[in-house]
Coordinates of C-alpha atoms in Angstrom, one line a residue:
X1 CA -42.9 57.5 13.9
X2 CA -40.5 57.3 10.8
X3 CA -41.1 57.3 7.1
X4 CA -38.9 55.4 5.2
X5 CA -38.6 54.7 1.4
X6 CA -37.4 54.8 -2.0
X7 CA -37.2 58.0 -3.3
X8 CA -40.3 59.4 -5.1
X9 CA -42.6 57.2 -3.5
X10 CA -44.3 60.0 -1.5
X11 CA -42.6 60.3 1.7
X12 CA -43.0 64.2 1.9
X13 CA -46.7 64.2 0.4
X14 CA -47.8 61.7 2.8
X15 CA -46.5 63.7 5.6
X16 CA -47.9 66.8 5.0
X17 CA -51.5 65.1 4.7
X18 CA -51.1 63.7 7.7
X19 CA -49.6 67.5 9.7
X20 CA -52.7 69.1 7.1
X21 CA -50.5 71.7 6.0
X22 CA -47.1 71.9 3.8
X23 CA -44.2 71.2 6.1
X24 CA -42.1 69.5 4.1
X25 CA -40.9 70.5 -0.2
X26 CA -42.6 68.0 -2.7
X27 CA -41.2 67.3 -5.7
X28 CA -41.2 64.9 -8.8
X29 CA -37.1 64.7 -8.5
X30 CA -35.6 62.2 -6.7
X31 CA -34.1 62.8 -3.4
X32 CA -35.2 66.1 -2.7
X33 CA -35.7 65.3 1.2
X34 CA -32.2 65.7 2.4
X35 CA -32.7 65.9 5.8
X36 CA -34.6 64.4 8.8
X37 CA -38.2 66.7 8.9
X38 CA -40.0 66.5 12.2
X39 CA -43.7 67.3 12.9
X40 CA -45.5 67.2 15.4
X41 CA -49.6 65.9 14.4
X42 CA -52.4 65.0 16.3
X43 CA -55.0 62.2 15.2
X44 CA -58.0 62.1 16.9
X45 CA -56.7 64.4 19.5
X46 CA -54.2 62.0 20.3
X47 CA -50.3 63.5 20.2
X48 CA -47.8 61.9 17.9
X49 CA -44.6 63.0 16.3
X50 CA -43.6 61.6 12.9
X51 CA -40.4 62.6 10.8
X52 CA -40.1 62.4 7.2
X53 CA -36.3 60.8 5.2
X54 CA -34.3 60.8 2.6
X55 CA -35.3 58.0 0.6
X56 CA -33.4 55.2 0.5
X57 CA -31.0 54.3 -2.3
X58 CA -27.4 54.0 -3.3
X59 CA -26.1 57.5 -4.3
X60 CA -23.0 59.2 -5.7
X61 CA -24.3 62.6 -4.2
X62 CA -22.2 63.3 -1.2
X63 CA -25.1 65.5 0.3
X64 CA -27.4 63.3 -0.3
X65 CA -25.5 60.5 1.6
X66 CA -25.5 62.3 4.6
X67 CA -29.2 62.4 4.4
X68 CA -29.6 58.9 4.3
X69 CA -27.4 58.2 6.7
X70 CA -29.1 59.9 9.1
X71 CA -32.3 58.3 7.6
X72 CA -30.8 54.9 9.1
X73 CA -29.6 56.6 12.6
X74 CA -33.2 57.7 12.5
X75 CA -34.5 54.5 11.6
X76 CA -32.9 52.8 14.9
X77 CA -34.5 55.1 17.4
X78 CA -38.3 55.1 15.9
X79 CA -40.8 53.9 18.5
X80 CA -42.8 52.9 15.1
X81 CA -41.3 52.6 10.9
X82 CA -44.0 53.8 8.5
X83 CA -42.8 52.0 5.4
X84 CA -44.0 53.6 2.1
X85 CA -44.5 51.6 -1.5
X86 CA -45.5 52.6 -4.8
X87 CA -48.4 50.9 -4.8
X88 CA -48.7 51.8 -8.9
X89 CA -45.1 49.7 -8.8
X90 CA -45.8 46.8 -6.4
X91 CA -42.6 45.8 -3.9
X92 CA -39.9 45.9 -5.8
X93 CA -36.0 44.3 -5.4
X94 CA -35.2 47.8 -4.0
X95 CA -37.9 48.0 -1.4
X96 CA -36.6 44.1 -0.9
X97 CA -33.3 45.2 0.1
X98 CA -34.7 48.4 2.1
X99 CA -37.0 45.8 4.6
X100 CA -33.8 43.6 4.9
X101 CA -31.9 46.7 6.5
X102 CA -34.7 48.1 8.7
X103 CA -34.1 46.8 12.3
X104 CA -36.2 44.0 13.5
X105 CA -36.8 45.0 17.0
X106 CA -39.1 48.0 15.8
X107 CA -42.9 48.1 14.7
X108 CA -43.6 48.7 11.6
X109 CA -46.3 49.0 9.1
X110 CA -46.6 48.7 5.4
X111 CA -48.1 51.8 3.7
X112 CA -48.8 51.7 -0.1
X113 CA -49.3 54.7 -1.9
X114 CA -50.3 56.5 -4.8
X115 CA -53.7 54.7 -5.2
X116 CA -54.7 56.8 -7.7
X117 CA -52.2 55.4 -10.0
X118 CA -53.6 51.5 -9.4
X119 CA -54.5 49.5 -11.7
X120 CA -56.6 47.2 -10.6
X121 CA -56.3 46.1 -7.1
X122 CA -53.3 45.7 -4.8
X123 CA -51.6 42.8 -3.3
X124 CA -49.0 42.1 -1.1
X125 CA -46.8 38.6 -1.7
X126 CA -47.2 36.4 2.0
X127 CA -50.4 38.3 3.4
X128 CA -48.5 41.0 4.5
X129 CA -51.0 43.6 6.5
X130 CA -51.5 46.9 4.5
X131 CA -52.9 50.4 4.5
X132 CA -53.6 51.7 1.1
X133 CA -53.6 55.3 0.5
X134 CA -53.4 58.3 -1.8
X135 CA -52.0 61.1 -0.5
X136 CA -52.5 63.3 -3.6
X137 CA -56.0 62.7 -2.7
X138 CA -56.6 61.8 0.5
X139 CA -58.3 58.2 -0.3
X140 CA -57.3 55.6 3.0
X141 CA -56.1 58.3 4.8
X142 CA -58.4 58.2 7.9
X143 CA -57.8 54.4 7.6
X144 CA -54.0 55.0 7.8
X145 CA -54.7 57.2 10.9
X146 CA -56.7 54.8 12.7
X147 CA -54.4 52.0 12.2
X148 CA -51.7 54.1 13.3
X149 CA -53.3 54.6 16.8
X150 CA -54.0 51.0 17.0
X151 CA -50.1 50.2 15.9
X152 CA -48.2 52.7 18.6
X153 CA -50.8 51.3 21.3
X154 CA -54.1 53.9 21.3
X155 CA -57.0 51.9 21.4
X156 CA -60.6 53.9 21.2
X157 CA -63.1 53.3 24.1
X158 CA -66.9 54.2 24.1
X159 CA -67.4 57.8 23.2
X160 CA -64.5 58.1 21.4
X161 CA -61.8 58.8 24.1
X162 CA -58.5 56.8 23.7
X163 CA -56.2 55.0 26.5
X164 CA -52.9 56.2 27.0
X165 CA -49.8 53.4 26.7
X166 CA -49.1 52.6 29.7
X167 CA -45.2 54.0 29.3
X168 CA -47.0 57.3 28.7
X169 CA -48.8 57.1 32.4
X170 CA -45.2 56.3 33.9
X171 CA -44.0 59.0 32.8
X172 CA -47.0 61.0 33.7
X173 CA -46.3 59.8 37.1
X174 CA -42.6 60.8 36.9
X175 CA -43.0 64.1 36.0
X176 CA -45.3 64.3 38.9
X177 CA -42.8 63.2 41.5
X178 CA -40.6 65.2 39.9
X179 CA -42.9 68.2 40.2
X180 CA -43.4 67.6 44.2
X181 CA -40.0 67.2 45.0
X182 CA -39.0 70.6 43.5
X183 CA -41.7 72.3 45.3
X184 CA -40.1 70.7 48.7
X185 CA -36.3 72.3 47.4
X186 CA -38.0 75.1 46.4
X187 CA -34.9 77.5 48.6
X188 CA -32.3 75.5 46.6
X189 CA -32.3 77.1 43.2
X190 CA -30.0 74.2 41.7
X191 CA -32.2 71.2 43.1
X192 CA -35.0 73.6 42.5
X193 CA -33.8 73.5 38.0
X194 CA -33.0 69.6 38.4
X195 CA -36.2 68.4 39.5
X196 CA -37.6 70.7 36.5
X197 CA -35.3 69.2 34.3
X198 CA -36.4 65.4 35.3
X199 CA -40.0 66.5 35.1
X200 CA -39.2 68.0 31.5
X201 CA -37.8 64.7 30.4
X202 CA -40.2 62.4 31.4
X203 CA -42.5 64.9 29.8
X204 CA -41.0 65.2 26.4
X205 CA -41.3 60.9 26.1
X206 CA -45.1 61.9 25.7
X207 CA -45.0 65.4 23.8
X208 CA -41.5 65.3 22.5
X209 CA -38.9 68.1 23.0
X210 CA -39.5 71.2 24.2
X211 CA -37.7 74.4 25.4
X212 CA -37.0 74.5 28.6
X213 CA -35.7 78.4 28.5
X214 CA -39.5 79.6 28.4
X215 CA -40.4 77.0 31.5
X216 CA -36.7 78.4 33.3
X217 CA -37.7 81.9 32.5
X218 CA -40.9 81.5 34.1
X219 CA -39.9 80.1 37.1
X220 CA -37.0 82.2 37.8
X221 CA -39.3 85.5 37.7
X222 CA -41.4 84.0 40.1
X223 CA -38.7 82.8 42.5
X224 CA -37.1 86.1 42.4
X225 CA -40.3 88.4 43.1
X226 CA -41.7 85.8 45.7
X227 CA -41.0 83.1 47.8
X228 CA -44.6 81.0 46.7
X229 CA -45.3 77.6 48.3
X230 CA -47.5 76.2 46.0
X231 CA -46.5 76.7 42.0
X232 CA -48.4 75.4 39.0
X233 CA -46.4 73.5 36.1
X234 CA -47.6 74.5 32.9
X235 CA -46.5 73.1 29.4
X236 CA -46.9 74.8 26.1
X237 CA -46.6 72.6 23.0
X238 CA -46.0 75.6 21.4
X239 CA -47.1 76.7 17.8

Protein backbone atom coordinates (compact mmCIF):
# COMPACT_ATOMS: atom_id res chain seq x y z
CA UNK A 1 0.00 0.00 0.00
CA UNK A 2 1.07 3.68 -1.00
CA UNK A 3 0.34 7.01 0.54
CA UNK A 4 0.05 9.72 -1.72
CA UNK A 5 -0.56 13.48 -1.30
CA UNK A 6 -0.06 17.09 -1.18
CA UNK A 7 2.45 17.95 1.10
CA UNK A 8 1.31 18.69 4.75
CA UNK A 9 -1.62 16.82 4.56
CA UNK A 10 -0.43 14.05 6.92
CA UNK A 11 1.19 11.45 5.09
CA UNK A 12 3.87 10.71 7.74
CA UNK A 13 1.42 11.13 10.78
CA UNK A 14 -0.92 8.78 9.32
CA UNK A 15 1.71 6.24 8.87
CA UNK A 16 3.05 6.14 12.00
CA UNK A 17 -0.57 5.63 13.61
CA UNK A 18 -1.06 2.98 11.64
CA UNK A 19 2.90 1.08 12.37
CA UNK A 20 2.00 2.55 16.33
CA UNK A 21 5.26 3.88 16.70
CA UNK A 22 7.35 6.87 15.01
CA UNK A 23 8.86 5.59 11.86
CA UNK A 24 8.80 8.28 9.83
CA UNK A 25 9.87 12.53 10.78
CA UNK A 26 6.72 14.76 11.14
CA UNK A 27 6.77 18.14 10.51
CA UNK A 28 4.66 21.32 9.92
CA UNK A 29 7.12 22.23 6.71
CA UNK A 30 6.33 21.16 3.57
CA UNK A 31 8.08 18.33 1.87
CA UNK A 32 9.94 17.03 4.69
CA UNK A 33 9.36 13.21 3.35
CA UNK A 34 12.00 12.95 0.78
CA UNK A 35 12.16 9.58 0.27
CA UNK A 36 10.08 6.42 -0.19
CA UNK A 37 9.60 5.05 3.87
CA UNK A 38 8.56 1.42 4.07
CA UNK A 39 6.87 -0.31 7.09
CA UNK A 40 5.82 -3.23 7.62
CA UNK A 41 2.20 -3.26 10.00
CA UNK A 42 -0.12 -5.67 10.90
CA UNK A 43 -4.06 -5.07 11.36
CA UNK A 44 -5.85 -7.50 12.94
CA UNK A 45 -3.05 -9.86 12.79
CA UNK A 46 -3.18 -9.67 9.18
CA UNK A 47 0.42 -8.65 7.38
CA UNK A 48 0.53 -5.64 5.22
CA UNK A 49 3.28 -3.35 4.04
CA UNK A 50 2.56 0.36 3.41
CA UNK A 51 5.21 3.13 2.32
CA UNK A 52 4.87 6.69 2.98
CA UNK A 53 5.93 9.79 -0.18
CA UNK A 54 6.98 12.78 -0.91
CA UNK A 55 3.99 14.75 -1.34
CA UNK A 56 3.03 15.73 -4.52
CA UNK A 57 3.59 19.17 -6.02
CA UNK A 58 5.62 21.12 -8.52
CA UNK A 59 9.00 22.00 -6.94
CA UNK A 60 12.18 24.01 -7.75
CA UNK A 61 14.08 21.85 -4.97
CA UNK A 62 16.25 19.51 -6.96
CA UNK A 63 16.23 16.96 -3.88
CA UNK A 64 13.02 17.19 -3.48
CA UNK A 65 12.24 16.24 -7.18
CA UNK A 66 13.90 13.12 -6.84
CA UNK A 67 11.58 12.26 -4.01
CA UNK A 68 8.63 12.71 -5.92
CA UNK A 69 9.76 11.10 -8.64
CA UNK A 70 10.17 8.09 -7.04
CA UNK A 71 6.76 8.82 -5.32
CA UNK A 72 5.21 8.21 -9.00
CA UNK A 73 7.66 5.07 -9.73
CA UNK A 74 6.16 3.98 -6.43
CA UNK A 75 2.79 4.88 -7.31
CA UNK A 76 2.89 2.37 -10.46
CA UNK A 77 3.79 -0.70 -8.49
CA UNK A 78 1.20 -0.33 -5.39
CA UNK A 79 -1.08 -3.33 -5.09
CA UNK A 80 -3.41 -0.51 -3.26
CA UNK A 81 -3.08 3.92 -3.39
CA UNK A 82 -4.12 5.36 -0.01
CA UNK A 83 -4.97 8.88 -1.16
CA UNK A 84 -4.76 11.47 1.64
CA UNK A 85 -6.96 15.05 1.75
CA UNK A 86 -7.13 17.78 4.12
CA UNK A 87 -10.32 17.19 5.04
CA UNK A 88 -10.21 20.89 7.03
CA UNK A 89 -9.50 22.02 3.08
CA UNK A 90 -11.89 19.84 1.02
CA UNK A 91 -10.43 18.50 -2.57
CA UNK A 92 -8.77 21.01 -3.90
CA UNK A 93 -7.45 21.94 -7.86
CA UNK A 94 -4.22 20.36 -6.63
CA UNK A 95 -5.47 17.16 -5.24
CA UNK A 96 -7.63 17.47 -8.85
CA UNK A 97 -4.55 17.30 -10.74
CA UNK A 98 -2.82 14.55 -8.30
CA UNK A 99 -6.06 11.94 -9.04
CA UNK A 100 -5.65 12.71 -12.81
CA UNK A 101 -1.94 11.39 -12.65
CA UNK A 102 -2.51 8.30 -10.39
CA UNK A 103 -2.75 5.20 -12.70
CA UNK A 104 -6.09 3.84 -13.23
CA UNK A 105 -5.44 0.24 -13.20
CA UNK A 106 -4.77 0.40 -9.25
CA UNK A 107 -7.13 0.33 -6.19
CA UNK A 108 -7.45 3.10 -4.44
CA UNK A 109 -9.14 4.66 -1.59
CA UNK A 110 -9.89 8.12 -0.50
CA UNK A 111 -8.59 9.01 3.03
CA UNK A 112 -9.48 12.47 4.55
CA UNK A 113 -7.69 13.66 7.34
CA UNK A 114 -7.20 15.96 9.96
CA UNK A 115 -10.74 15.63 11.40
CA UNK A 116 -10.07 17.51 14.20
CA UNK A 117 -9.76 20.56 12.15
CA UNK A 118 -13.61 20.03 10.52
CA UNK A 119 -15.91 22.22 10.54
CA UNK A 120 -18.89 20.83 10.30
CA UNK A 121 -19.19 17.73 8.38
CA UNK A 122 -17.42 16.39 5.29
CA UNK A 123 -18.44 15.82 1.83
CA UNK A 124 -17.08 14.46 -1.17
CA UNK A 125 -18.39 16.10 -4.78
CA UNK A 126 -19.99 12.71 -6.91
CA UNK A 127 -20.40 10.25 -3.79
CA UNK A 128 -17.10 9.38 -3.76
CA UNK A 129 -16.53 6.48 -0.88
CA UNK A 130 -14.51 7.90 2.14
CA UNK A 131 -12.70 7.07 5.39
CA UNK A 132 -12.43 9.97 7.65
CA UNK A 133 -9.75 10.13 10.14
CA UNK A 134 -7.56 12.07 12.55
CA UNK A 135 -4.40 10.88 12.89
CA UNK A 136 -3.33 13.46 15.56
CA UNK A 137 -5.89 11.75 17.48
CA UNK A 138 -6.72 8.62 16.36
CA UNK A 139 -10.64 9.30 15.55
CA UNK A 140 -11.67 6.73 12.30
CA UNK A 141 -8.63 5.01 12.60
CA UNK A 142 -9.98 1.48 13.35
CA UNK A 143 -12.49 2.38 10.53
CA UNK A 144 -9.61 3.11 8.09
CA UNK A 145 -8.11 -0.27 9.18
CA UNK A 146 -11.04 -2.31 8.55
CA UNK A 147 -11.71 -0.82 5.27
CA UNK A 148 -8.30 -1.38 4.43
CA UNK A 149 -8.63 -5.19 4.80
CA UNK A 150 -11.83 -5.24 2.99
CA UNK A 151 -10.06 -3.00 0.01
CA UNK A 152 -6.71 -5.29 -0.55
CA UNK A 153 -9.11 -8.41 -0.33
CA UNK A 154 -9.31 -9.67 3.68
CA UNK A 155 -12.61 -10.34 4.46
CA UNK A 156 -13.42 -11.39 8.34
CA UNK A 157 -15.27 -14.76 9.00
CA UNK A 158 -16.93 -15.84 12.33
CA UNK A 159 -14.61 -15.54 15.20
CA UNK A 160 -12.68 -13.10 13.84
CA UNK A 161 -10.12 -15.05 11.55
CA UNK A 162 -9.66 -13.47 8.07
CA UNK A 163 -9.26 -15.31 4.42
CA UNK A 164 -6.19 -15.04 2.67
CA UNK A 165 -6.39 -13.54 -1.22
CA UNK A 166 -6.28 -16.16 -3.11
CA UNK A 167 -2.78 -14.91 -4.85
CA UNK A 168 -1.48 -15.21 -1.37
CA UNK A 169 -2.41 -19.23 -1.23
CA UNK A 170 -0.58 -19.56 -4.74
CA UNK A 171 2.10 -18.44 -3.57
CA UNK A 172 1.81 -20.37 -0.37
CA UNK A 173 1.64 -23.31 -2.59
CA UNK A 174 4.78 -22.19 -4.65
CA UNK A 175 6.92 -21.85 -1.95
CA UNK A 176 5.91 -25.33 -0.99
CA UNK A 177 6.93 -26.97 -4.29
CA UNK A 178 9.70 -25.08 -4.11
CA UNK A 179 10.52 -26.31 -0.68
CA UNK A 180 10.09 -30.22 -1.79
CA UNK A 181 12.02 -29.99 -4.73
CA UNK A 182 15.09 -28.62 -2.85
CA UNK A 183 14.90 -31.34 -0.32
CA UNK A 184 15.00 -33.93 -3.52
CA UNK A 185 18.49 -31.83 -4.84
CA UNK A 186 19.47 -31.70 -1.53
CA UNK A 187 23.45 -33.16 -2.89
CA UNK A 188 23.48 -30.32 -5.48
CA UNK A 189 24.35 -27.26 -3.51
CA UNK A 190 23.43 -24.88 -6.53
CA UNK A 191 19.90 -26.46 -7.25
CA UNK A 192 19.91 -26.94 -3.59
CA UNK A 193 20.19 -22.34 -3.23
CA UNK A 194 17.77 -21.99 -6.37
CA UNK A 195 14.86 -23.78 -5.16
CA UNK A 196 15.49 -21.61 -1.79
CA UNK A 197 15.61 -18.73 -3.76
CA UNK A 198 12.10 -19.48 -5.73
CA UNK A 199 10.64 -20.47 -2.41
CA UNK A 200 11.92 -16.99 -1.01
CA UNK A 201 10.25 -15.13 -3.74
CA UNK A 202 7.00 -16.47 -3.71
CA UNK A 203 7.28 -15.85 -0.11
CA UNK A 204 8.19 -12.23 -0.03
CA UNK A 205 4.69 -11.59 -2.39
CA UNK A 206 2.95 -12.37 1.05
CA UNK A 207 5.51 -10.88 3.71
CA UNK A 208 7.63 -8.64 1.52
CA UNK A 209 11.46 -8.81 1.26
CA UNK A 210 13.55 -10.41 3.39
CA UNK A 211 17.23 -11.46 3.74
CA UNK A 212 18.04 -14.33 2.35
CA UNK A 213 21.85 -14.35 3.88
CA UNK A 214 20.32 -15.38 7.43
CA UNK A 215 18.05 -18.32 5.59
CA UNK A 216 21.62 -19.17 3.35
CA UNK A 217 23.63 -19.09 6.54
CA UNK A 218 21.41 -21.45 8.11
CA UNK A 219 21.20 -23.87 5.63
CA UNK A 220 24.80 -24.04 4.60
CA UNK A 221 25.83 -24.90 8.45
CA UNK A 222 23.51 -27.67 8.32
CA UNK A 223 24.58 -29.01 4.96
CA UNK A 224 28.13 -28.92 5.93
CA UNK A 225 27.91 -30.64 9.44
CA UNK A 226 25.23 -33.22 8.05
CA UNK A 227 23.85 -34.76 5.24
CA UNK A 228 19.82 -34.46 6.81
CA UNK A 229 16.92 -35.73 4.77
CA UNK A 230 14.25 -34.00 6.05
CA UNK A 231 14.85 -29.95 6.81
CA UNK A 232 12.40 -27.44 8.19
CA UNK A 233 11.97 -23.93 6.35
CA UNK A 234 11.73 -21.38 8.79
CA UNK A 235 10.95 -17.54 8.13
CA UNK A 236 11.69 -14.72 10.41
CA UNK A 237 10.02 -11.38 9.68
CA UNK A 238 12.48 -10.09 11.57
CA UNK A 239 12.28 -7.01 14.15
Amino acid sequence: MVIAGQPNVGKSSLLNCLAGEEVALVSDIPGTTRDVIRQAIQIRGVPLHIMDTAGLRESEDAVERMGIARAHETLHRADLILLLLDASRGISAADETIIASLPTDIPRLLVLNKADLLEGRATVAGDVPFVLVSAKTGAGMEELRSKLLETVGWREQEGGAFMTRERHLRALALAQTHLEQAQLVLVSGEFFAEELRLAQRALNEITGEFTLMTCSARFSAAFASANRKTWVFHVNKGP
